[in-house]
Amino acid sequence: MNHLTMAPIPSENGVEGDDEREEEEDDSEEDEEEEDVVEEEEEEEEEEPRLKYQRMGGSIPTLLSSDAACCIAIAERMIALGTHDGTVHILDFLGNQVKEFRAHNATVNDLSFDIEGEYIGSCSDDGYVVINSLFTDEKMKFEYHRPMKAIALDPDYAKKTSRRFVAGGLAGHLFFNTKRWLGYKDQVLHSGEGPIHAVKWRASLIAWANDAGVKVYDTANDQRITFIERPRGSPRPEILVPHLVWQDDSLLVIGWGTSVKIASIRANQYNGTNGTYRNVSKSSMNQVDIVASFQTSYFISGIAPFGDSLVVLAYIPGEEDGEKEFSSTIPSRQGNAQRPEVRIVTWNNDELATDALPVHGFEHYKAKDYTLAHAPFSGSSYAGGQWAAGDEPLYYIVSPKDVVIAKPRDTEDHISWLLQHGWHEKALAAVEAGQGRSELLDEEEVQIDDSNNEVVLFIFILLVCHLYDSPVTNVWLKFVGSRYLDHLIVERKYAEAASLCPKLLRGSASAWERWVFHFAHLRQLPVLVPYMPTENPRLRDTAYEVALVALATSPSFHKDLLSTVKSWPPVIYSALPVISAIEPQLNTSSMTDTLKEALAELYVIDTQYEKAFALYADLMKPDIFDFIEKHNLQDAIREKVAQLMILDCKRAVPLLIQHRDFITPSEVVSQLLDASKKCDSKYFLHLYLHALFEVSPHAGKDFHDMQVELYADYDPKMLLPFLRSSQHYMLEKAYEICIKRDLLKEQVFILGRMGNTKQALAVIINQLGDIEEAVEFVNMQHDDELWEELIRQCLNKPEMVGVLLEHTVGNLDPLYIVNMVPNGLEIPRLRDRLVKIITDYRTETSLRHGCNDILKADCVNLLIKYYKEARHAIYLRNEEDEARVKRSDSRASQATERPMSMKTMEVKSKTRGGGRCCMCFDPFSIQNVSVIVFFCCHAYHLNCLMDSTYSVSGKQGKGAAPQQPVSDYDEYDNDDDDDDDEDDASSGVPRMRCILCTTAAG
């Protein structure tokens, strides 16, 4: 018998079986010595195991941690597990829960699938039978008022509209339920022989067990076929239930207590004429033969076919129960029960293999607590000692807190077991016999996942190649490599396995993808990522995405994730699935700076530049400003002011100033104040507000009070210019700041602006000691009283009196100061200073006289110029006259002879009348002649003035244009004529004088 440690092979979901070694260590030393002797004897005669085991993982540990399993049913695509709380769990073959039905309020006693695996039926102690559809919302519930112990759905339940099923329980009735026109109807197939303990339906045959025995009913013929009596001496069915299993359509296996019977059901057919068969009447159609029957030394907790043999789940009774006879009751053995055993026996009860299972809590379980079920398969695939590929049956051993999977060992297991025990000749014979089929495998076949191989198999294949002097071809290398990788995975040498993948997998994209997903399934993909190819071969994008997500799940691999994202070409994968996997980790403890940077790189790949900028800002990346400029992310800086300032304030400040329309000064100031714990926010505020003030003095006026303090702390030299330029700060607050920082000049300015000039003057004299500054300050105030205050405060300081004397020239009479100086006051360098005062006074007096002379000369010259201008006359004419003058040369010569002292003005509008000539007193609008106007406001017709002033010779101008009224002449432009009298005299042209003005007649 093999005491198994639940082979240390992780299931597909990574859950390993427990080897229960701690329990063995608790045994006494004597027991250990005895076991050692037994083990040595067993090793000498050890037989090869027929099955290998692994504990089902997935959702099973979680489900059974708070509940207990009581029954199981297997379909081709899924598993149903019933528990004591009345729940039916639908699982995949890895143990992951797919669906859950809260079907009952009490223990689920039995489960049944239809052959298509579309419906699951359950019965319970609550008296209900519930049938649920696995792919729709269809649900049927039938109440029988007594606990129901067994149920079986019609194998064709999903195909037929009759929706038939059979169920029975403590009431002793076997109900046959069928859907008819008017609803569901129950037919009692049998009753009166005690509770129904088990029922199984195969094809048209229904087998059930009650207190009397086992009966078979044929639904096709609507008749009962046989009755098989209950074994004598077997425990009561309430304590150890009978087990019925259809091996095929005609073989029924019965395990009850310690008895096993196999019944064969066949149809009666008689030879007819010409070699044909003819059927007899229905009453004799089927015949039942017991083809095998034997007794066991153990209780049968489950039974299932194993090719031409049987798999029996054996419960070993205690010594107090006797070795040969079993009472109908089983004493309590809680805490002393032995491990359940899986035994493979022939129909003659010859044991082929025995394995003791390390089930959780086996010490406390009874025989009825275990269940054995097998995955359905068609026919017998057992031939030559091995199963055909894909036809291996699976066996499920269920205990209240555990589910163990058993399956036949394959060829590689057989060869590996031979090598482990040193039987190399037998192993070689097995290879030569073609059982391994290794030399026939092509590239696709060598990639079949078989994780239960040992490293010795790798060595053995190499040994075979050496013995036969045959080269290891690529196919052999892939075959051996696949097994070797399997072994390394089993040994949990994941890093070594990953390092060998480039050599063993080479350019096979399918092989790479297979191992990528296998590593991912084992949660060891990060060790494989550095070796994954990005070209030759290039894998599917899903493989790369799964790899990146695996790196993101553990902080220890975040650096590898970053380097991988930077090194892998972005075209080989989609960044969005990886981003979706990382984003939930934001603002959690698992989010590291490296992961943030990797996420930012993925955002860039996915063109989500604003999100990438936010992460780069948090990470304080130096090249973030180039990133902003490259992708035009000026709008995105709104929330990252503090980070940008901390990173590079010299580049951040101009950026914020330039885009102050997007992010207002108030937002910048608010963010910097909030970041006071992270950085010297006041210094950054000073830099920003200073630059803002230089660009736009009024943009940050709301913060000028703050800016006063910032200047005082970080740039006192700029405080005074700021105080002079700004009008938006509180004088009192600014004055307090200057007092605290001992900024005297700034105090003086603020006091002056506040009107406290005397206090300001006291600060200059008493604290600054700068008399020149005091004189300048007093001079700017234009206050005589302040001068007196200055003198009064300086009288007690001889040196200041001397300096005051030096700087009062031009501002104050030095004699006034000298007269106020107390007698006997010693003034340093008084003589030199008096000499300087007198010299300066003389110089000032001389300058004043010179300035007065210049001023008088300028006044005379300007009066003369004005006088000359007043003597000029203005000649008024219209456009037609001017045009005729330009067309005629003679007119041009006459215009030249015209006195140059006259200024011309074109008449461009009609008059409204009113002006008269001072000679003829005719209105100007009457005569069509030109007009001469003087600055003395006298006006004459040109003819009248010429006749009275000159002896006119030659032809007079005719056809003058109608004259305009004097009242409108002032609208026309005058051409300034600066010709002097000398110019008029030198030209020989007689002057024109106003006749009425005697002042102009000289």
PDB file of N, CA and C in Angstrom, residues 55 112 173 224 231 294 324 390 467 521 589 661 663 710 778 797 839 849 851 891 950 955:
ATOM      1  N   ARG A  55      -4.967  17.832  -4.849  1.00  0.00           N
ATOM      2  CA  ARG A  55      -6.101  18.438  -4.148  1.00  0.00           C
ATOM      3  C   ARG A  55      -6.689  19.553  -5.010  1.00  0.00           C
ATOM      4  N   SER A 112     -27.841  15.589  -9.651  1.00  0.00           N
ATOM      5  CA  SER A 112     -27.899  14.834 -10.900  1.00  0.00           C
ATOM      6  C   SER A 112     -27.901  15.818 -12.077  1.00  0.00           C
ATOM      7  N   HIS A 173     -41.416   6.342  -1.137  1.00  0.00           N
ATOM      8  CA  HIS A 173     -42.009   6.369  -2.468  1.00  0.00           C
ATOM      9  C   HIS A 173     -40.947   6.787  -3.483  1.00  0.00           C
ATOM     10  N   ARG A 224     -40.776  -3.163 -14.552  1.00  0.00           N
ATOM     11  CA  ARG A 224     -39.656  -3.446 -13.663  1.00  0.00           C
ATOM     12  C   ARG A 224     -38.927  -4.685 -14.173  1.00  0.00           C
ATOM     13  N   PRO A 231     -27.395  -7.092   0.579  1.00  0.00           N
ATOM     14  CA  PRO A 231     -26.444  -8.042   1.187  1.00  0.00           C
ATOM     15  C   PRO A 231     -26.737  -8.231   2.669  1.00  0.00           C
ATOM     16  N   PHE A 294     -18.380 -10.120  -4.829  1.00  0.00           N
ATOM     17  CA  PHE A 294     -17.350 -10.454  -3.834  1.00  0.00           C
ATOM     18  C   PHE A 294     -17.553  -9.597  -2.595  1.00  0.00           C
ATOM     19  N   LYS A 324     -14.153  -9.698  10.362  1.00  0.00           N
ATOM     20  CA  LYS A 324     -14.928 -10.423   9.363  1.00  0.00           C
ATOM     21  C   LYS A 324     -16.396 -10.052   9.384  1.00  0.00           C
ATOM     22  N   GLY A 390      -6.434  11.435 -23.901  1.00  0.00           N
ATOM     23  CA  GLY A 390      -7.707  12.135 -23.874  1.00  0.00           C
ATOM     24  C   GLY A 390      -8.850  11.333 -23.296  1.00  0.00           C
ATOM     25  N   LEU A 467      23.341   6.252 -26.363  1.00  0.00           N
ATOM     26  CA  LEU A 467      23.494   4.818 -26.586  1.00  0.00           C
ATOM     27  C   LEU A 467      23.322   4.464 -28.055  1.00  0.00           C
ATOM     28  N   HIS A 521       0.014  31.811 -14.959  1.00  0.00           N
ATOM     29  CA  HIS A 521      -0.901  31.036 -14.141  1.00  0.00           C
ATOM     30  C   HIS A 521      -0.279  30.684 -12.792  1.00  0.00           C
ATOM     31  N   SER A 589      -0.926  51.918  -0.862  1.00  0.00           N
ATOM     32  CA  SER A 589       0.435  51.685  -0.364  1.00  0.00           C
ATOM     33  C   SER A 589       1.296  50.946  -1.377  1.00  0.00           C
ATOM     34  N   ASP A 661      -3.341  83.756 -17.729  1.00  0.00           N
ATOM     35  CA  ASP A 661      -4.758  83.748 -18.082  1.00  0.00           C
ATOM     36  C   ASP A 661      -5.391  82.395 -17.779  1.00  0.00           C
ATOM     37  N   ILE A 663      -4.036  80.089 -15.451  1.00  0.00           N
ATOM     38  CA  ILE A 663      -3.913  79.849 -14.019  1.00  0.00           C
ATOM     39  C   ILE A 663      -3.671  81.195 -13.351  1.00  0.00           C
ATOM     40  N   LEU A 710       7.455  89.419   1.942  1.00  0.00           N
ATOM     41  CA  LEU A 710       8.370  88.586   1.164  1.00  0.00           C
ATOM     42  C   LEU A 710       9.609  89.361   0.741  1.00  0.00           C
ATOM     43  N   VAL A 778      13.317 116.528   3.429  1.00  0.00           N
ATOM     44  CA  VAL A 778      12.620 117.774   3.763  1.00  0.00           C
ATOM     45  C   VAL A 778      12.340 118.583   2.510  1.00  0.00           C
ATOM     46  N   LYS A 797      23.862 118.374  17.542  1.00  0.00           N
ATOM     47  CA  LYS A 797      24.875 117.511  16.924  1.00  0.00           C
ATOM     48  C   LYS A 797      25.751 118.371  16.025  1.00  0.00           C
ATOM     49  N   THR A 839      31.130 130.653  -1.192  1.00  0.00           N
ATOM     50  CA  THR A 839      31.471 130.397  -2.598  1.00  0.00           C
ATOM     51  C   THR A 839      30.253 129.864  -3.350  1.00  0.00           C
ATOM     52  N   HIS A 849      21.874 135.738 -12.036  1.00  0.00           N
ATOM     53  CA  HIS A 849      21.981 136.902 -12.905  1.00  0.00           C
ATOM     54  C   HIS A 849      22.101 136.502 -14.363  1.00  0.00           C
ATOM     55  N   CYS A 851      21.036 133.812 -15.750  1.00  0.00           N
ATOM     56  CA  CYS A 851      19.741 133.285 -16.205  1.00  0.00           C
ATOM     57  C   CYS A 851      18.756 134.422 -16.470  1.00  0.00           C
ATOM     58  N   ARG A 891       0.361 135.664 -65.522  1.00  0.00           N
ATOM     59  CA  ARG A 891      -0.241 135.687 -64.202  1.00  0.00           C
ATOM     60  C   ARG A 891       0.784 135.264 -63.173  1.00  0.00           C
ATOM     61  N   TYR A 950       0.080 152.464 -53.937  1.00  0.00           N
ATOM     62  CA  TYR A 950       1.063 152.492 -55.013  1.00  0.00           C
ATOM     63  C   TYR A 950       0.487 153.214 -56.231  1.00  0.00           C
ATOM     64  N   LYS A 955      -1.518 146.547 -66.490  1.00  0.00           N
ATOM     65  CA  LYS A 955      -2.857 145.983 -66.566  1.00  0.00           C
ATOM     66  C   LYS A 955      -3.278 145.371 -65.231  1.00  0.00           C
TER      67      LYS A 955
END
